[in-house]
PDB file of C-alpha atoms in Angstrom:
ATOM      1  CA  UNK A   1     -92.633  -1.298  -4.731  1.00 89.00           C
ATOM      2  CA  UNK A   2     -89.295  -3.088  -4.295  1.00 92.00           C
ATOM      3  CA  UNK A   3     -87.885  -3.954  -0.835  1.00 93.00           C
ATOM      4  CA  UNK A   4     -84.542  -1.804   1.061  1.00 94.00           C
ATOM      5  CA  UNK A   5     -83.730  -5.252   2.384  1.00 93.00           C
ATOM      6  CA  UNK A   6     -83.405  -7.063  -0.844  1.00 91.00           C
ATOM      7  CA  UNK A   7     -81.994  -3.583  -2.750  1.00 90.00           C
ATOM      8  CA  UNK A   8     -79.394  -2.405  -0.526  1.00 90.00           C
ATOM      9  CA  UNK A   9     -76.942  -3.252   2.428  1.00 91.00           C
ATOM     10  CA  UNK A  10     -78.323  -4.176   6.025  1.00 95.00           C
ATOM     11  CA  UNK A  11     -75.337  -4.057   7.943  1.00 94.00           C
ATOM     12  CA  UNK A  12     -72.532  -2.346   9.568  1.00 94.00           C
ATOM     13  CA  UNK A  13     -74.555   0.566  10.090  1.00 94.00           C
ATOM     14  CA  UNK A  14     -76.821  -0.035   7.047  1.00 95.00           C
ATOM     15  CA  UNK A  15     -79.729  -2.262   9.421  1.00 96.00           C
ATOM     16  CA  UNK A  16     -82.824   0.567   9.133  1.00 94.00           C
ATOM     17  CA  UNK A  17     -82.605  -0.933   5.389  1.00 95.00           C
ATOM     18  CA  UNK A  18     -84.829  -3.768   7.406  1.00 96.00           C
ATOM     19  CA  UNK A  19     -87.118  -1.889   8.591  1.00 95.00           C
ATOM     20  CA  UNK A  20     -91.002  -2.772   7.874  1.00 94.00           C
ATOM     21  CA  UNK A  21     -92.099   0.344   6.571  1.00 94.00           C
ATOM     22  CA  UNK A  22     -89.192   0.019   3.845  1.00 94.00           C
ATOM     23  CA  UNK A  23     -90.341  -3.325   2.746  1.00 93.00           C
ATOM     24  CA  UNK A  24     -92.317  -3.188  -0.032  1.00 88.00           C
ATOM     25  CA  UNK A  25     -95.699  -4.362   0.716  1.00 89.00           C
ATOM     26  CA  UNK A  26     -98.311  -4.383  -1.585  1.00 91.00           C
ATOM     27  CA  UNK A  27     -99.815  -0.552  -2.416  1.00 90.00           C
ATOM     28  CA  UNK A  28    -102.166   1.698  -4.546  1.00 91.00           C
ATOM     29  CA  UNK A  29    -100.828   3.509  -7.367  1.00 88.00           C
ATOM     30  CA  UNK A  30    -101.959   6.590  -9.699  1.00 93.00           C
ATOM     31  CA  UNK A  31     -98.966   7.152 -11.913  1.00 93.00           C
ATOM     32  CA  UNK A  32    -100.318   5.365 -15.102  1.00 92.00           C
ATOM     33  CA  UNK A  33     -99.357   8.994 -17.061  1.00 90.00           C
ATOM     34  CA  UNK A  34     -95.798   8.457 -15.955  1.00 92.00           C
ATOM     35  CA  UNK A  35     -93.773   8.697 -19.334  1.00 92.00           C
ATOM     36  CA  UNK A  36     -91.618   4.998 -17.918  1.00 92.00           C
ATOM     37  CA  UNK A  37     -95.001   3.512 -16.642  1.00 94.00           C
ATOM     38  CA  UNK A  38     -93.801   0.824 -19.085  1.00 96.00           C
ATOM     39  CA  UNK A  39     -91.286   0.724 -21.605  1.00 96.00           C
ATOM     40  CA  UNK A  40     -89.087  -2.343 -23.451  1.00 97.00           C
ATOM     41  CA  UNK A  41     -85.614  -1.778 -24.873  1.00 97.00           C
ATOM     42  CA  UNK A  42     -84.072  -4.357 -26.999  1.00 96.00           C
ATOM     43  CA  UNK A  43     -80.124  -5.863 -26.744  1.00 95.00           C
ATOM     44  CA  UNK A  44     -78.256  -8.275 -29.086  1.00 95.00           C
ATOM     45  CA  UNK A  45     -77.586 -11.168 -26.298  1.00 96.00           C
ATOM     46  CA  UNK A  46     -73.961 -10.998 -26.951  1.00 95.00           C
ATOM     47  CA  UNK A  47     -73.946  -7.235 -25.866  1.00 95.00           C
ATOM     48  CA  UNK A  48     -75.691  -8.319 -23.101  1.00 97.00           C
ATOM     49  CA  UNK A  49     -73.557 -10.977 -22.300  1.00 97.00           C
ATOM     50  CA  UNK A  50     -70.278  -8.538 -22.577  1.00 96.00           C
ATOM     51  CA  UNK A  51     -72.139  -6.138 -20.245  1.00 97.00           C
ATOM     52  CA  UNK A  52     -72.818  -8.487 -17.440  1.00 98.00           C
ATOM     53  CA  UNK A  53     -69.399  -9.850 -17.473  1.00 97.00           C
ATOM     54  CA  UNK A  54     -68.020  -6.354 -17.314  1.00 96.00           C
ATOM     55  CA  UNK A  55     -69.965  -5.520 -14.417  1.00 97.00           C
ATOM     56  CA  UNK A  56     -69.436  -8.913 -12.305  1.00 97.00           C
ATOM     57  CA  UNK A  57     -65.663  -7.953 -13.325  1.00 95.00           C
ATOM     58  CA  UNK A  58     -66.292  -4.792 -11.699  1.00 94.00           C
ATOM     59  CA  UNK A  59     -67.670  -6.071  -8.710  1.00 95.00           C
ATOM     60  CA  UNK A  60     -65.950  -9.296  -7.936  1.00 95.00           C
ATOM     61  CA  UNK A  61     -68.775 -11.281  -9.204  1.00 93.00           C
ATOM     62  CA  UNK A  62     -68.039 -14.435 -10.933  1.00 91.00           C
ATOM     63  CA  UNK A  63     -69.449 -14.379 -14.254  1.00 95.00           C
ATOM     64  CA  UNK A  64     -67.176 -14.445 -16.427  1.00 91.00           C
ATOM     65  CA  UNK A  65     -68.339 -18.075 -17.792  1.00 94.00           C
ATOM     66  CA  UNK A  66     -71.803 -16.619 -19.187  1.00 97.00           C
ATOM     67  CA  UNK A  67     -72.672 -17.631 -22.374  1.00 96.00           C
ATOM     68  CA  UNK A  68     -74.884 -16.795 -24.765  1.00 95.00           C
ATOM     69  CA  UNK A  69     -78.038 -16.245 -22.730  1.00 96.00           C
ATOM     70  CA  UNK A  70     -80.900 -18.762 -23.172  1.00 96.00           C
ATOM     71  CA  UNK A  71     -83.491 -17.599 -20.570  1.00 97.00           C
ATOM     72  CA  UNK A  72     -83.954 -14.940 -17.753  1.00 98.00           C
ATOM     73  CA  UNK A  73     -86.212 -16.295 -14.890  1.00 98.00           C
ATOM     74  CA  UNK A  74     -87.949 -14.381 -12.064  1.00 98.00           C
ATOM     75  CA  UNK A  75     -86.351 -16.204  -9.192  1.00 97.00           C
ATOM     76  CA  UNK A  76     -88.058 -14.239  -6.559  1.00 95.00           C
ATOM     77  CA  UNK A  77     -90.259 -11.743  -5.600  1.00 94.00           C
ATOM     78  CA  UNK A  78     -91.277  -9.429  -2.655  1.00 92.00           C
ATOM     79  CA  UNK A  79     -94.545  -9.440  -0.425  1.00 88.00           C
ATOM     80  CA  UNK A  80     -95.941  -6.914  -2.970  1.00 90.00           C
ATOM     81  CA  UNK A  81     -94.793  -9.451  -6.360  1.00 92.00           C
ATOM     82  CA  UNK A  82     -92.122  -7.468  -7.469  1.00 93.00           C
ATOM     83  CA  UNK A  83     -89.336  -9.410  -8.709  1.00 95.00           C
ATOM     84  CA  UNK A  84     -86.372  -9.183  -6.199  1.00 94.00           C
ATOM     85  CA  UNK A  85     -84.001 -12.086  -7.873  1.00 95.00           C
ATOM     86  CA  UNK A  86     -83.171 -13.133 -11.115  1.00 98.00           C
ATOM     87  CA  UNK A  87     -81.730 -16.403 -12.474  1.00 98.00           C
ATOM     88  CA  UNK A  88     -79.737 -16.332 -16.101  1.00 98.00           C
ATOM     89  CA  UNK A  89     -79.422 -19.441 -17.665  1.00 98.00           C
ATOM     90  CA  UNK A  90     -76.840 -19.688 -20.876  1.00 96.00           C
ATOM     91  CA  UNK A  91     -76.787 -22.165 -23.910  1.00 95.00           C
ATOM     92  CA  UNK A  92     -74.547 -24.327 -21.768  1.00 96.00           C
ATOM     93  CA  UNK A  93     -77.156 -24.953 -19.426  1.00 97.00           C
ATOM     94  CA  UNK A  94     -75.058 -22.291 -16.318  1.00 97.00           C
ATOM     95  CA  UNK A  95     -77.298 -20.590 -14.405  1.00 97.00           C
ATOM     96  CA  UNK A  96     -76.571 -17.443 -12.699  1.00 98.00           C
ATOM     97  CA  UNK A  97     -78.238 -15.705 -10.072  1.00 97.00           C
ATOM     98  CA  UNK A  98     -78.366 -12.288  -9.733  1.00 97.00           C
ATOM     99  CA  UNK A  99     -80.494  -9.297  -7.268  1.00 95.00           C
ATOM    100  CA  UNK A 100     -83.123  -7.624  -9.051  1.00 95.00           C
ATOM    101  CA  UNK A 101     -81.248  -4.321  -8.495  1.00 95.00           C
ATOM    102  CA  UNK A 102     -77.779  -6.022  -9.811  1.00 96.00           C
ATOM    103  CA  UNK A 103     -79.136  -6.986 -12.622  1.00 97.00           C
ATOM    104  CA  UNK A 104     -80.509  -3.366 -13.630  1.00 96.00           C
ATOM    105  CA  UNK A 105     -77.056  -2.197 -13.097  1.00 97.00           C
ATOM    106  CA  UNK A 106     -75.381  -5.106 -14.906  1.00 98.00           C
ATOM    107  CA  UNK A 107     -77.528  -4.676 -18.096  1.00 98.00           C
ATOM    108  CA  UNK A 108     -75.997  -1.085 -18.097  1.00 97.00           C
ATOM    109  CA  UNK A 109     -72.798  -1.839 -17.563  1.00 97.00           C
ATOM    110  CA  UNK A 110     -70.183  -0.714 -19.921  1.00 96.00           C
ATOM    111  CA  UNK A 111     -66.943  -2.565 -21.469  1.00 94.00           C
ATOM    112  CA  UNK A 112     -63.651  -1.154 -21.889  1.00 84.00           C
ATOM    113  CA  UNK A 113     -62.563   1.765 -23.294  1.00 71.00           C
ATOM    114  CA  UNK A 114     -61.039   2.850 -26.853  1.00 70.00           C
ATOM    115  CA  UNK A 115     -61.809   0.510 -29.980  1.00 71.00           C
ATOM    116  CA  UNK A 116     -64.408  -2.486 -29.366  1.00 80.00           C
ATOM    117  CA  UNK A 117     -65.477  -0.786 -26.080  1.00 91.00           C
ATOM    118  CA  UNK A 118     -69.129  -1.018 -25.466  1.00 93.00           C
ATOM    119  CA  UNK A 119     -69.812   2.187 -23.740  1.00 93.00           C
ATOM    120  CA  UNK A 120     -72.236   2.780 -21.137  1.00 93.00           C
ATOM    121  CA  UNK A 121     -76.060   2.984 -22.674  1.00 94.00           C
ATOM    122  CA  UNK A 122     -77.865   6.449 -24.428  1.00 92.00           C
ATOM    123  CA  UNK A 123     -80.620   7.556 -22.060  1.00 87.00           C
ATOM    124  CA  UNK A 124     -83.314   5.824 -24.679  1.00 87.00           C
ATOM    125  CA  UNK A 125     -81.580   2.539 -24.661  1.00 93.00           C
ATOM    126  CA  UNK A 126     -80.679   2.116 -20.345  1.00 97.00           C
ATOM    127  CA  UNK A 127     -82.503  -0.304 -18.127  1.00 97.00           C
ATOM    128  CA  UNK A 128     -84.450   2.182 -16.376  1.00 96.00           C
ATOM    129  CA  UNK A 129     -85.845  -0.172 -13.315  1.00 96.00           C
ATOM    130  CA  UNK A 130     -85.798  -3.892 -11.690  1.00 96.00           C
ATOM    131  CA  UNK A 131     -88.995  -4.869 -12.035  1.00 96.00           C
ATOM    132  CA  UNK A 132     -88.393  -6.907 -15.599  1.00 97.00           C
ATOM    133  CA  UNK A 133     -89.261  -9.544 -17.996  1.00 97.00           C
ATOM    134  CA  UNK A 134     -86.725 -10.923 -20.456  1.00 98.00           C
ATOM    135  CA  UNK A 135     -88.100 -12.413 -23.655  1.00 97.00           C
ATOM    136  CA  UNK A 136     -85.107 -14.356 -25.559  1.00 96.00           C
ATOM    137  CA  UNK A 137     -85.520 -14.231 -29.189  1.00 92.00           C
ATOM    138  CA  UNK A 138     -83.695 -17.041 -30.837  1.00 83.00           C
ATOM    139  CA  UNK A 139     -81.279 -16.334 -33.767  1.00 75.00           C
ATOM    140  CA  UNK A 140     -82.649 -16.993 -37.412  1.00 67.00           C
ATOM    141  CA  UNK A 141     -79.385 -20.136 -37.524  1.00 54.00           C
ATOM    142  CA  UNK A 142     -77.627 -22.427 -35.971  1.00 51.00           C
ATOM    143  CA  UNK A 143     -75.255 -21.271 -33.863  1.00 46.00           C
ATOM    144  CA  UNK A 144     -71.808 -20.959 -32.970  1.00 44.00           C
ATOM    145  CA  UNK A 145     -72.164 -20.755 -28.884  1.00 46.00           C
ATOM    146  CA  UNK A 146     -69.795 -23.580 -27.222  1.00 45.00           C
ATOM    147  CA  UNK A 147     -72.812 -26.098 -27.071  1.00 45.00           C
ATOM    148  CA  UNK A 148     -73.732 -25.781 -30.687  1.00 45.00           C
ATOM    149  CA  UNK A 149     -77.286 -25.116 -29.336  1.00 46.00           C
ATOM    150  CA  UNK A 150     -79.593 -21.932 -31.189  1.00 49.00           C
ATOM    151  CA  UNK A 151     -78.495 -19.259 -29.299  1.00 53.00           C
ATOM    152  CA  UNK A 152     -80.624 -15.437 -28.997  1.00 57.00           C
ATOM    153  CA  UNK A 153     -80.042 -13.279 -31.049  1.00 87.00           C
ATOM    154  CA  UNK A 154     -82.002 -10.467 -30.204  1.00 95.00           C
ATOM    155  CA  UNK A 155     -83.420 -10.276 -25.946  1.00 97.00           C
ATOM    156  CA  UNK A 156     -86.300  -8.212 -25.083  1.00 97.00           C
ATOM    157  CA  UNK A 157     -86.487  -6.335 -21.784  1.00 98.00           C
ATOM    158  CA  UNK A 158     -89.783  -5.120 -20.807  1.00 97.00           C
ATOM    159  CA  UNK A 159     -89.864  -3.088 -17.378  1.00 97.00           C
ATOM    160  CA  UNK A 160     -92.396  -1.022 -15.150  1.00 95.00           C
ATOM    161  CA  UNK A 161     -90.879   2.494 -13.459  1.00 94.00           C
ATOM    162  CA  UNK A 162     -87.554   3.897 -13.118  1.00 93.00           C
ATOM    163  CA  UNK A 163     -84.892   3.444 -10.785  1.00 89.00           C
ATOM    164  CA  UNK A 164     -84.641   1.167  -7.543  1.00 91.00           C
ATOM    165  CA  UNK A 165     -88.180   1.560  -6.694  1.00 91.00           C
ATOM    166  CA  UNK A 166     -88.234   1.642  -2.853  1.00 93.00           C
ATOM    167  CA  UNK A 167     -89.916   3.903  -1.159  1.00 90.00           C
ATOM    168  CA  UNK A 168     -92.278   6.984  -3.303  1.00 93.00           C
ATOM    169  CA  UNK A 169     -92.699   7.389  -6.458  1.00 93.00           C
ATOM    170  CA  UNK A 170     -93.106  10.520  -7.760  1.00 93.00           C
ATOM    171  CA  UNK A 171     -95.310  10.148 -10.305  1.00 94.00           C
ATOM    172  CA  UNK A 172     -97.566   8.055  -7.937  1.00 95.00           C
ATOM    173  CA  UNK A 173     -97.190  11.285  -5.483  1.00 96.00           C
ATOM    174  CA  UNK A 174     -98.164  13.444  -8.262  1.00 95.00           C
ATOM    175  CA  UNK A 175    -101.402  11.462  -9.562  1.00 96.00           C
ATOM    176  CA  UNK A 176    -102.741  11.208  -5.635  1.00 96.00           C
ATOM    177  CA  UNK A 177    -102.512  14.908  -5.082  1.00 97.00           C
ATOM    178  CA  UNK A 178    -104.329  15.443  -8.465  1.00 96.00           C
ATOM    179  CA  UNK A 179    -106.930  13.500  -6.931  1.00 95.00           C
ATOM    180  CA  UNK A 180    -107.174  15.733  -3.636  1.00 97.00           C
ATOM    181  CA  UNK A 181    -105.209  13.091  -1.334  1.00 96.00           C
ATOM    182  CA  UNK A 182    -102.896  15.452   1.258  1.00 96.00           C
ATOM    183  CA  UNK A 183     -99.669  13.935   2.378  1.00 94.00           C
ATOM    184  CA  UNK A 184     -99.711  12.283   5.518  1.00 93.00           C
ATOM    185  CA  UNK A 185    -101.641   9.803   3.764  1.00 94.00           C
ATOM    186  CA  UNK A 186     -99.532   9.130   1.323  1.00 94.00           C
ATOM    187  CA  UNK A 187     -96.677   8.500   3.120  1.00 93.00           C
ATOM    188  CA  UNK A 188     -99.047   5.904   5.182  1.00 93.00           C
ATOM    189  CA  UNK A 189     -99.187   4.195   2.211  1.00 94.00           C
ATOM    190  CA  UNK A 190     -95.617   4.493   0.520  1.00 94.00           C
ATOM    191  CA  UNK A 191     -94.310   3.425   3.807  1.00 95.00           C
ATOM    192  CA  UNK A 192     -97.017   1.432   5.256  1.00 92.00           C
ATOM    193  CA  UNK A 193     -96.461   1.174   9.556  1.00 92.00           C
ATOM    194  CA  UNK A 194     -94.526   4.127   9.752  1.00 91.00           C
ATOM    195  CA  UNK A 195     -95.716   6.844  12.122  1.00 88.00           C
ATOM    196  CA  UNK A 196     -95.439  10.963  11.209  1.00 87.00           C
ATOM    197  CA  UNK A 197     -93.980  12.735  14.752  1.00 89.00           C
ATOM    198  CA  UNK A 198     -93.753  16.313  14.708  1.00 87.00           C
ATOM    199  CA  UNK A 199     -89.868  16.708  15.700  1.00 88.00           C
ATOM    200  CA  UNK A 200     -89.160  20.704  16.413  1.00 88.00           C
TER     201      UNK A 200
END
């Protein structure tokens, strides 16, 4: 499970974000028959490249100097090892760093509009979570990147789930109750510290 702290705001309003039960500690799972349990789609680097610009465009990020990527590093992960940062390093030796949740988001990004656009991923092809491993596969030749080092040609994204991944999953949800669990207890252990209060 990922972490509201490291996923979304914690301020102006935004602070119950911090709050332990929303953390992401380490669980039990059942939802190995989930359809996105795992799943790998593959880019061309420059398209990824293009995307990731577009999207720190978008957001006031600076990243317009990424090159051709070279490697994607786990730069951090949450109390339950779930990465929570990211670190892209180009052919020119950059290195970028980037939220777990900003980088799902950035590897769906799309590019302009009208000829040479890159539009916004088909539902086979999107970045479905932030939990991810990025396998670089160099190009077949030399390149032509700025550094006149091999540069990818094709990267491999491998991920677990779908979306942000805080809180319950519903496929987890799903498996327990198959197995006779009721749901107090699961919420105990999607949000683990939290307390159930009858409120009416």
């Amino acid at each position: 499970p990922a972490s509201a702290g490291a996923i979304w705001p914690t301020n102006n309003g935004l602070e119950f974000n911090l709050a332990p039960p929303l953390q992401g500690e380490s669980r039990s799972w059942a939802c190995q028959a989930a359809p996105v349990f795992s799943w790998e789609v593959v880019r061309k680097n420059d398209e990824l490249v293009r995307r990731i610009r577009a999207w720190g465009r978008d957001v006031g990020k600076r990243l317009n100097g990424l090159d051709r990527i070279k490697a994607v590093e786990v730069a951090g992960r949450n109390a339950a090892g779930r990465p929570n940062a990211y670190t892209i390093t180009d052919i020119r030796g950059q290195t970028f760093r980037l939220s777990a949740e900003e980088m799902r988001v950035a590897c769906n990004a799309p590019d302009g509009v009208g000829a040479g656009s890159l539009p916004a991923p088909r539902q086979g092809d999107v970045v479905r979570s932030n939990d991810l491993e990025f396998i670089v596969v160099p190009a077949s030749g030399p390149s032509a990147g700025s550094a006149g080092a091999p540069a990818g040609g094709d990267v491999r994204i491998r991920g677990h789930g779908y979306g942000h991944g805080v809180g319950l999953c519903q496929y987890c949800a799903k498996g327990f109750a198959e197995k006779g669990m009721d749901a107090p207890t699961m919420l105990r252990i999607f949000y683990p510290g939290a307390r159930i209060d009858r409120s009416y």
